[in-house]
PDB file of C-alpha atoms in Angstrom:
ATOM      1  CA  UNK A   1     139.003 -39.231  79.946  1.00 66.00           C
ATOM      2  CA  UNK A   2     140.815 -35.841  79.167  1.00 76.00           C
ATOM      3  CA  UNK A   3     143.492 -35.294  82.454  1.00 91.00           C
ATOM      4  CA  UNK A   4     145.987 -33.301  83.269  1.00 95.00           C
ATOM      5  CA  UNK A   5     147.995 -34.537  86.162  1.00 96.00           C
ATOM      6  CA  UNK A   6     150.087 -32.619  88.232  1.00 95.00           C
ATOM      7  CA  UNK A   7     152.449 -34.075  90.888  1.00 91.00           C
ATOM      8  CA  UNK A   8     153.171 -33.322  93.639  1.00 92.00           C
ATOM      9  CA  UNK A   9     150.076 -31.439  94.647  1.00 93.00           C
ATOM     10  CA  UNK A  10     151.700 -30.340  97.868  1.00 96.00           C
ATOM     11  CA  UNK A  11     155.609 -29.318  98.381  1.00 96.00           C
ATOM     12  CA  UNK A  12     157.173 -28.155 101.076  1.00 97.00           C
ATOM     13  CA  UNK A  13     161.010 -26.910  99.983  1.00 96.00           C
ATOM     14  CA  UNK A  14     163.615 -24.420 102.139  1.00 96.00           C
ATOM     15  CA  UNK A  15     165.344 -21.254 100.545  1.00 96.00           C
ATOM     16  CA  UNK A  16     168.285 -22.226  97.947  1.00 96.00           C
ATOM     17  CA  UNK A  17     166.842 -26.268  97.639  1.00 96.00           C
ATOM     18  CA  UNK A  18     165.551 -27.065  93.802  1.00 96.00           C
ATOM     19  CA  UNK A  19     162.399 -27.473  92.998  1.00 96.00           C
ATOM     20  CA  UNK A  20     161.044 -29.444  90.432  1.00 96.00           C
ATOM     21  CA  UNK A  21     157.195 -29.689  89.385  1.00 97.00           C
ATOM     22  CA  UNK A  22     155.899 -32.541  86.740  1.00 96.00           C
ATOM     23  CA  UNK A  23     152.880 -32.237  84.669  1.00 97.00           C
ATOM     24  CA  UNK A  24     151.577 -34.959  82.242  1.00 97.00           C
ATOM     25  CA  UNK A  25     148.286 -34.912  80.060  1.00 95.00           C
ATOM     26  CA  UNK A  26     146.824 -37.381  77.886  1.00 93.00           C
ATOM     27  CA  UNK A  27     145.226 -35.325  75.148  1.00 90.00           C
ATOM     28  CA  UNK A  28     148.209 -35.309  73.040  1.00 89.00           C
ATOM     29  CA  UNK A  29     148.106 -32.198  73.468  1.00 92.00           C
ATOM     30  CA  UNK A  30     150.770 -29.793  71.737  1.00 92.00           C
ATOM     31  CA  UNK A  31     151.447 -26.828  73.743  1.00 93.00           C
ATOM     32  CA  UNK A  32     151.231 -26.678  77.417  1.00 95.00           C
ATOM     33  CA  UNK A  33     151.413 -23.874  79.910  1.00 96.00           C
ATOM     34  CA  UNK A  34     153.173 -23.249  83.587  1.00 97.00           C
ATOM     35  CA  UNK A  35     150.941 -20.556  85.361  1.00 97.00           C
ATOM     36  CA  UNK A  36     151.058 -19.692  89.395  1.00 97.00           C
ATOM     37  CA  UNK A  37     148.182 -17.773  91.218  1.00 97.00           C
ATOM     38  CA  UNK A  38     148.486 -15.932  94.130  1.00 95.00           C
ATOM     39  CA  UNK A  39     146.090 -13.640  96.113  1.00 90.00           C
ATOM     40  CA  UNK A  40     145.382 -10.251  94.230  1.00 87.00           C
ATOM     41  CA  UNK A  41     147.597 -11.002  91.514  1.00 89.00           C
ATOM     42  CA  UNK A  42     145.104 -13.951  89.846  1.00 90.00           C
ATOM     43  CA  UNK A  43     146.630 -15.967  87.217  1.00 95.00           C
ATOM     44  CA  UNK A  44     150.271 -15.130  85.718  1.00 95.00           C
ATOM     45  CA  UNK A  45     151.658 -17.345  83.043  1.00 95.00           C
ATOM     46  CA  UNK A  46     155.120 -18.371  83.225  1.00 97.00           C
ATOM     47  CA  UNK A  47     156.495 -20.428  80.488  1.00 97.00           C
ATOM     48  CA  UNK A  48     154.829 -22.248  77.407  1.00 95.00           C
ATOM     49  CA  UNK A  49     155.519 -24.928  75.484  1.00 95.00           C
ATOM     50  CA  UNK A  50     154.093 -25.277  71.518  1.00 93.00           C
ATOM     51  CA  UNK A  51     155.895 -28.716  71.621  1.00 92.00           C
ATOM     52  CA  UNK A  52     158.903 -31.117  72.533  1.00 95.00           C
ATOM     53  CA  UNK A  53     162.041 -28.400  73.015  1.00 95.00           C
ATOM     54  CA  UNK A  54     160.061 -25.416  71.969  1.00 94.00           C
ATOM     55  CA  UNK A  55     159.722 -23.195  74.856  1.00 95.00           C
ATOM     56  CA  UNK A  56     158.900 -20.030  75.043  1.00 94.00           C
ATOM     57  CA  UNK A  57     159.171 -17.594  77.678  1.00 94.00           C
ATOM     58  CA  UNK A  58     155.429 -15.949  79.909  1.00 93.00           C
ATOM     59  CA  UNK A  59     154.835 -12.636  81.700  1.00 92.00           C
ATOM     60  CA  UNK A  60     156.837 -13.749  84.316  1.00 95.00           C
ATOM     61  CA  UNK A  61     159.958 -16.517  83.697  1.00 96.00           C
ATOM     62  CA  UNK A  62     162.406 -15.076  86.071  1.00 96.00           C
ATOM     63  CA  UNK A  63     163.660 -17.697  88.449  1.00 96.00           C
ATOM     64  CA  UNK A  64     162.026 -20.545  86.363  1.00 97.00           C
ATOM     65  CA  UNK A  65     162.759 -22.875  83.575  1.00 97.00           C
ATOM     66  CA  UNK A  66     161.340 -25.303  81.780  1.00 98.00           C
ATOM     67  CA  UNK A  67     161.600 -28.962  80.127  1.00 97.00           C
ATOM     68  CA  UNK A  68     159.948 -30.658  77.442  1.00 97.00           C
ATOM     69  CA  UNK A  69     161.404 -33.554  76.228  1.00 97.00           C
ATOM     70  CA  UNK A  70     158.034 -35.680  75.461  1.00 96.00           C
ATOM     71  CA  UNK A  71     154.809 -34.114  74.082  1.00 95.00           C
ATOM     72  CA  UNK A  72     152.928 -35.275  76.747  1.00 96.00           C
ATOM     73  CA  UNK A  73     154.824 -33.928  79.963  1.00 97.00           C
ATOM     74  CA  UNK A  74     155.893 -30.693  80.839  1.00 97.00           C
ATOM     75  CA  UNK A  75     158.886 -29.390  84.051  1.00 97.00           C
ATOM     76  CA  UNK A  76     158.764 -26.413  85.870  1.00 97.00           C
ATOM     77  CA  UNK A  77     162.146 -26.285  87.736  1.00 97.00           C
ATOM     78  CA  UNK A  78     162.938 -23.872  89.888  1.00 96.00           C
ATOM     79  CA  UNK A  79     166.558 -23.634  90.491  1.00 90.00           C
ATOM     80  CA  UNK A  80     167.855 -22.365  94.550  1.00 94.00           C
ATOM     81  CA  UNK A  81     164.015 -21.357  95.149  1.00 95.00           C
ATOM     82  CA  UNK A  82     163.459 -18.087  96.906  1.00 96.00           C
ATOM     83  CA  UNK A  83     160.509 -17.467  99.683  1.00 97.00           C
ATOM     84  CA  UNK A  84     158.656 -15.123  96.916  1.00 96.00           C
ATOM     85  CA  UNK A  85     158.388 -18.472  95.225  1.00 97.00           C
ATOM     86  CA  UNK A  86     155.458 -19.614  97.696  1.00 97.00           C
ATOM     87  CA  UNK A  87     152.530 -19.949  95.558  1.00 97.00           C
ATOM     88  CA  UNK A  88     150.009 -22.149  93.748  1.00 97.00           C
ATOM     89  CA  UNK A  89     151.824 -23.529  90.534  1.00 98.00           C
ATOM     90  CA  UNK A  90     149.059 -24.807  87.724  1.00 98.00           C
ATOM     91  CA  UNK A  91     149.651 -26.385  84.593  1.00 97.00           C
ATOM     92  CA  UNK A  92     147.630 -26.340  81.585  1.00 96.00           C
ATOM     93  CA  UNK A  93     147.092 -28.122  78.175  1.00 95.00           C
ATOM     94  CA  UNK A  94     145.804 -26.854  74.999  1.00 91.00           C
ATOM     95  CA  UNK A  95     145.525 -27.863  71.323  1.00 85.00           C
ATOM     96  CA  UNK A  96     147.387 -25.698  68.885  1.00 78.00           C
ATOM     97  CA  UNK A  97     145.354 -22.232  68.017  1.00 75.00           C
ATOM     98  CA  UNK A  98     144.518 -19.444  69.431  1.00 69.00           C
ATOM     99  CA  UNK A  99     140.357 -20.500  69.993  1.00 72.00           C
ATOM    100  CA  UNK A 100     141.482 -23.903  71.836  1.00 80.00           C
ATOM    101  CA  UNK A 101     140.283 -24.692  75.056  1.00 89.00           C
ATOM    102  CA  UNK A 102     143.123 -24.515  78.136  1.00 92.00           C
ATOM    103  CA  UNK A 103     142.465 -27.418  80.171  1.00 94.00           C
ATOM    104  CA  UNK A 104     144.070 -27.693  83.922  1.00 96.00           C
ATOM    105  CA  UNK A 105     145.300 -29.427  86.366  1.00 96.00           C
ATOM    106  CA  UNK A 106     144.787 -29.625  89.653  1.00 95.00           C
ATOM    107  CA  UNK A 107     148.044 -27.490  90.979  1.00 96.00           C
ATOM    108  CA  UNK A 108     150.905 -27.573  93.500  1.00 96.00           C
ATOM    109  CA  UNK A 109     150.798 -25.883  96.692  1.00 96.00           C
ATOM    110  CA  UNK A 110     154.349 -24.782  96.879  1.00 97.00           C
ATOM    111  CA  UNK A 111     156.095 -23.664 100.139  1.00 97.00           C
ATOM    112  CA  UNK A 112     159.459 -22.029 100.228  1.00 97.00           C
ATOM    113  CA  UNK A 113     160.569 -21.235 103.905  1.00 96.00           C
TER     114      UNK A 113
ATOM    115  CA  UNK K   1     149.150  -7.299  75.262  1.00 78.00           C
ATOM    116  CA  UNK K   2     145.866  -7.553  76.725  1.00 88.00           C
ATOM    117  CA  UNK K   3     143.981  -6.438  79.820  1.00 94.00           C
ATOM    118  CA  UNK K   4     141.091  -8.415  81.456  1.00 97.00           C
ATOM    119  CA  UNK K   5     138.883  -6.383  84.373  1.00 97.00           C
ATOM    120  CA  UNK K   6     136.172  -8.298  86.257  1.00 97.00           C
ATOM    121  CA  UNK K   7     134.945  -5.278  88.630  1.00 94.00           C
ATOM    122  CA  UNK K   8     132.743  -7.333  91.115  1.00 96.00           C
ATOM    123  CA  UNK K   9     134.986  -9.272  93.768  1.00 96.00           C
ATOM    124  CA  UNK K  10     131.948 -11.075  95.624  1.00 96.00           C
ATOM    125  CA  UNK K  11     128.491 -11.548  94.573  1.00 97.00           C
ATOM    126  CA  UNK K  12     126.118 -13.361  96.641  1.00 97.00           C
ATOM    127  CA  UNK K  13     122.383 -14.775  96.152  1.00 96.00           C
ATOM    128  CA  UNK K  14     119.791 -16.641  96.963  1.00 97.00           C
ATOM    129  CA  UNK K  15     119.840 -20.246  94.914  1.00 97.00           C
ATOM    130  CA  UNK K  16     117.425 -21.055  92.114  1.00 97.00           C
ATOM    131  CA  UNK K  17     117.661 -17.359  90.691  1.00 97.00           C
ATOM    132  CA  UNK K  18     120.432 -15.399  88.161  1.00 97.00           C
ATOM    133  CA  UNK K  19     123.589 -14.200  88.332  1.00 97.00           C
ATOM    134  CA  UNK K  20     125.461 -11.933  85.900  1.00 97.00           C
ATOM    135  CA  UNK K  21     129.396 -10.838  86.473  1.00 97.00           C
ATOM    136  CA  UNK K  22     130.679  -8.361  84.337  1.00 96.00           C
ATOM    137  CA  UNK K  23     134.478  -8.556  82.471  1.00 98.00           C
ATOM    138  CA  UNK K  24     135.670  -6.259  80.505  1.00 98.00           C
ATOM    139  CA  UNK K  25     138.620  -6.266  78.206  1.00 97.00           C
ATOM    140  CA  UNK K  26     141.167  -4.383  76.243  1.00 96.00           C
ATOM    141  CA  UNK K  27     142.898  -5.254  73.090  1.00 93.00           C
ATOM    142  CA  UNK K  28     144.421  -4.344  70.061  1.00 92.00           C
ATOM    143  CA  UNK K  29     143.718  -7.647  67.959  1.00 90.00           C
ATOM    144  CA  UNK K  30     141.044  -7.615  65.262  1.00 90.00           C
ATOM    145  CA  UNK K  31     140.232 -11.116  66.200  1.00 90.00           C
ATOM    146  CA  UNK K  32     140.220 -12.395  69.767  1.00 92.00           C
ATOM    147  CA  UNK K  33     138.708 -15.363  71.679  1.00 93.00           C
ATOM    148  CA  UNK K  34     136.937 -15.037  75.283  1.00 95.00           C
ATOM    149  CA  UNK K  35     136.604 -18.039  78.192  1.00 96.00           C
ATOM    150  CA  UNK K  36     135.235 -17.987  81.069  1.00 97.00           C
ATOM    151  CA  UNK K  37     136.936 -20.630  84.089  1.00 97.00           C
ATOM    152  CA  UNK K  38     135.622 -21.665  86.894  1.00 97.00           C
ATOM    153  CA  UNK K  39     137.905 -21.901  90.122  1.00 97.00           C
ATOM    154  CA  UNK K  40     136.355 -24.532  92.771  1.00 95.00           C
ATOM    155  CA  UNK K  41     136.626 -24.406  96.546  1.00 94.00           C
ATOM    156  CA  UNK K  42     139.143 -27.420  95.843  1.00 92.00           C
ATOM    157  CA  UNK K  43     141.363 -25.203  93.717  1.00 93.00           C
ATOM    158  CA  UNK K  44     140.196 -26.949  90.857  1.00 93.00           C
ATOM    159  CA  UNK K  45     140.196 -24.706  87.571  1.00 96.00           C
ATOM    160  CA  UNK K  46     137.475 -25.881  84.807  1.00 95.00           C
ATOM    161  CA  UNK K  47     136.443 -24.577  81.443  1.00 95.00           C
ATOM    162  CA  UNK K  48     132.642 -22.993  81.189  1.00 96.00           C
ATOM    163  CA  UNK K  49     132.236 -21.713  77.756  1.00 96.00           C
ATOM    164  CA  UNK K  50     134.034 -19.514  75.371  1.00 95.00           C
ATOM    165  CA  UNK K  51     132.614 -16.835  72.642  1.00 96.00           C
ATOM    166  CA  UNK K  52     134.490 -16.244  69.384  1.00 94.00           C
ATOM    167  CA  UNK K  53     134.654 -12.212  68.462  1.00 94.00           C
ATOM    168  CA  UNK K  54     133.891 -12.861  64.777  1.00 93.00           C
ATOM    169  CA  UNK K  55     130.348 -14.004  66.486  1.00 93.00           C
ATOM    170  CA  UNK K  56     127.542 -12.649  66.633  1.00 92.00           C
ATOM    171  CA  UNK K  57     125.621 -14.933  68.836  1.00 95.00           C
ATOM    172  CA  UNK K  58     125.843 -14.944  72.196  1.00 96.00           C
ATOM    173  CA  UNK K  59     127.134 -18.409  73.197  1.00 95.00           C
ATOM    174  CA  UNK K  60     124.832 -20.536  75.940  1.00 96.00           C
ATOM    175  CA  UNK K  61     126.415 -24.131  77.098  1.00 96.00           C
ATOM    176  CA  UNK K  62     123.908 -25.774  79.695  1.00 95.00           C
ATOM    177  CA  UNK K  63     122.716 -22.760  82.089  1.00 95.00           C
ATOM    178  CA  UNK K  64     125.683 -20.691  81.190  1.00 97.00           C
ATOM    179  CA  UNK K  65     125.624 -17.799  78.959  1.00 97.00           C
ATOM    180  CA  UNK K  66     127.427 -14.624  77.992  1.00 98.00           C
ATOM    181  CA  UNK K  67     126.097 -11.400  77.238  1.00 97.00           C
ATOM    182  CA  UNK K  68     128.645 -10.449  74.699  1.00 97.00           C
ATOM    183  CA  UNK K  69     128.827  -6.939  73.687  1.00 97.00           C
ATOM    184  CA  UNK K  70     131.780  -5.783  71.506  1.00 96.00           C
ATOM    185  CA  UNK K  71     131.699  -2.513  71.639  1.00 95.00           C
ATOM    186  CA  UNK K  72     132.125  -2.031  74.956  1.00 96.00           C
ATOM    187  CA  UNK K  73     134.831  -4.928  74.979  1.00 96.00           C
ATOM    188  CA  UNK K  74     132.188  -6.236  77.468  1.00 97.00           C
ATOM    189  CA  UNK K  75     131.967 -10.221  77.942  1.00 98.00           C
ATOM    190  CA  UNK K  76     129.322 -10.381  80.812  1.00 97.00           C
ATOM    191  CA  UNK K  77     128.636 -14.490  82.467  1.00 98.00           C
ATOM    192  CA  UNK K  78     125.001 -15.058  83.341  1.00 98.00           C
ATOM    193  CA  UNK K  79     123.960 -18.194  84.909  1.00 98.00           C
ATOM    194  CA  UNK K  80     120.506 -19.093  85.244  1.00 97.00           C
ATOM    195  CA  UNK K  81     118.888 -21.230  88.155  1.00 96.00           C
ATOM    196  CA  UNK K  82     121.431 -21.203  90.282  1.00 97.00           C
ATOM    197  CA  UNK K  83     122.613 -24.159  92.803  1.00 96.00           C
ATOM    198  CA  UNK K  84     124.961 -24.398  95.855  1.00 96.00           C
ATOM    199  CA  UNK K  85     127.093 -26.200  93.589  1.00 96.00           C
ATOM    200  CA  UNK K  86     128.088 -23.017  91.846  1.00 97.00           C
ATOM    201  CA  UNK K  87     129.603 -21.434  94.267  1.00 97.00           C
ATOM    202  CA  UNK K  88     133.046 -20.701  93.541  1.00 97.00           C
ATOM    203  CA  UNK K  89     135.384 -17.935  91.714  1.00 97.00           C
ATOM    204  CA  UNK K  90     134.684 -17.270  88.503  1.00 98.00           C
ATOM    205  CA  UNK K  91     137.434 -15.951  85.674  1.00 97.00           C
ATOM    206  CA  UNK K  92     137.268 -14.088  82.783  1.00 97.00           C
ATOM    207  CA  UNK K  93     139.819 -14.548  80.075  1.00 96.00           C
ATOM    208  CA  UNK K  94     141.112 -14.026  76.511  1.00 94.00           C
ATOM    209  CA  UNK K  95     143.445 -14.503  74.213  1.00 91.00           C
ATOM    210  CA  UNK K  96     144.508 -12.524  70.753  1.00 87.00           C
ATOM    211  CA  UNK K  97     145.466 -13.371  67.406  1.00 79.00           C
ATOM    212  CA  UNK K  98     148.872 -14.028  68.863  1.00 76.00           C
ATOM    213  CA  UNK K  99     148.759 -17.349  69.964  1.00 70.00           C
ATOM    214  CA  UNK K 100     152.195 -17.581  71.879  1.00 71.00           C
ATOM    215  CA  UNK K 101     150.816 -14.889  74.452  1.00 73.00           C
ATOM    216  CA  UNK K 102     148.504 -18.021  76.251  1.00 85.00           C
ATOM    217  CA  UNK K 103     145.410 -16.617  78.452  1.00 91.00           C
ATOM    218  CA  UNK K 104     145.501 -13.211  80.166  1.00 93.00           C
ATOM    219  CA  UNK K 105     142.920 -13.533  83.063  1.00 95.00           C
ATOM    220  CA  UNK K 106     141.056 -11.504  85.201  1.00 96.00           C
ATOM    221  CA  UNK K 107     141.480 -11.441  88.945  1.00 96.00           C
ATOM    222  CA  UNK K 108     137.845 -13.237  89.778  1.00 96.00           C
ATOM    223  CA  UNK K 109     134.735 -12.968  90.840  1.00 97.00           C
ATOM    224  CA  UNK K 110     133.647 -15.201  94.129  1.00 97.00           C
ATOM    225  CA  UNK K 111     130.263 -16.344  94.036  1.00 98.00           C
ATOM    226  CA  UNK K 112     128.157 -17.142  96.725  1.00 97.00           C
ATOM    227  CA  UNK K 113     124.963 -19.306  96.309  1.00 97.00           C
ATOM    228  CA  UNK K 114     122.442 -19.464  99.271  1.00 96.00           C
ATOM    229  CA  UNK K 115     119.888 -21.516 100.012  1.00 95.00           C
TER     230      UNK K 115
END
């Protein structure tokens, strides 16, 4: 069964504490994706990953950063998080190619007060 | 870089019947691949079906298909026989030659299926 697992769904974090969101698939998948959502704005894509320590850098990195030390599970950190931070985090897997599939997880509700 | 527009933010009707959403795009790739996602009340985002520019056949997957028309960069979602089960936000998406750029979506369209 094709998953991608995202933990923990919900977070609750104050100003300045690290975050750090973990993502895992089974597809042996290569690259992987961190996107957040948020009302008006849809989905913006953050980092992604082709494969183990090959990052590369979305439409919106700043604040974020990302590890990738097996193929199958992918970090979002988020160092000192800010309250602009607040937002739906999803992760996403993908074979290789531009015509592949993204398949999601289920996200993390992220709340920075 | 690409640009994905879906114009209609709600759309509501009566289940059993259609319903089209429009998306339109912009980009400068000779070769580009378009999804459509679907965005449950759960939060839960889930792959519908996905047409290949360098086809000309519209692409159908169960009671989903597109109404693809290239020269208007249109990529138009109809689904047939509606149920309450498809109510939910719907997202339009592509993605260029240029692999590294990932999915550039559209904001949504929320769908409303009555009884």
């Amino acid at each position: 069964d094709m998953k991608v697992t995202q933990m923990p769904r919900y977070l609750i974090k104050r100003m300045g504490e690290n975050v750090l969101l973990e993502c895992g698939q089974d597809m042996s998948h290569e690259t992987m994706y961190w996107y957040r959502q948020d009302p008006g704005l849809g989905l913006q894509l953050i980092y992604i990953s082709y494969d183990v320590d090959s990052n590369s850098e979305g439409d919106i990195p700043k604040g974020y950063r990302v590890s990738r030390k097996k193929r199958e599970h992918f970090s979002l950190i988020l160092d000192s998080a800010k309250t602009n931070q607040t937002s739906v985090y999803f992760c996403a897997s993908s074979l290789g190619g531009s015509q592949n599939t993204l398949y999601f997880g289920a996200g993390t509700r992220l709340s920075v007060l | 870089a690409q640009k994905v527009t879906q114009t209609q933010t709600s759309i509501s009707v009566v289940e059993k019947t259609t319903v089209t959403m429009d998306c339109v795009y912009e980009t400068r790739d000779s070769s580009y691949f378009l999804f459509w996602y679907k965005q449950t009340a759960s939060g839960e985002i889930v792959f519908l079906i996905r047409q290949d520019s360098y086809k000309k056949e519209n692409a159908t997957v169960g009671h989903y298909s597109l109404n693809f028309q290239k020269p208007k960069s249109s990529i138009g979602l109809i689904i047939t026989a509606t149920q309450i089960e498809d109510s939910a936000v719907y997202f339009c998406a592509m993605r260029g030659n240029n692999y590294a750029q990932g999915l550039t979506f559209g904001l949504g369209t929320r769908v409303s299926v009555f009884p």
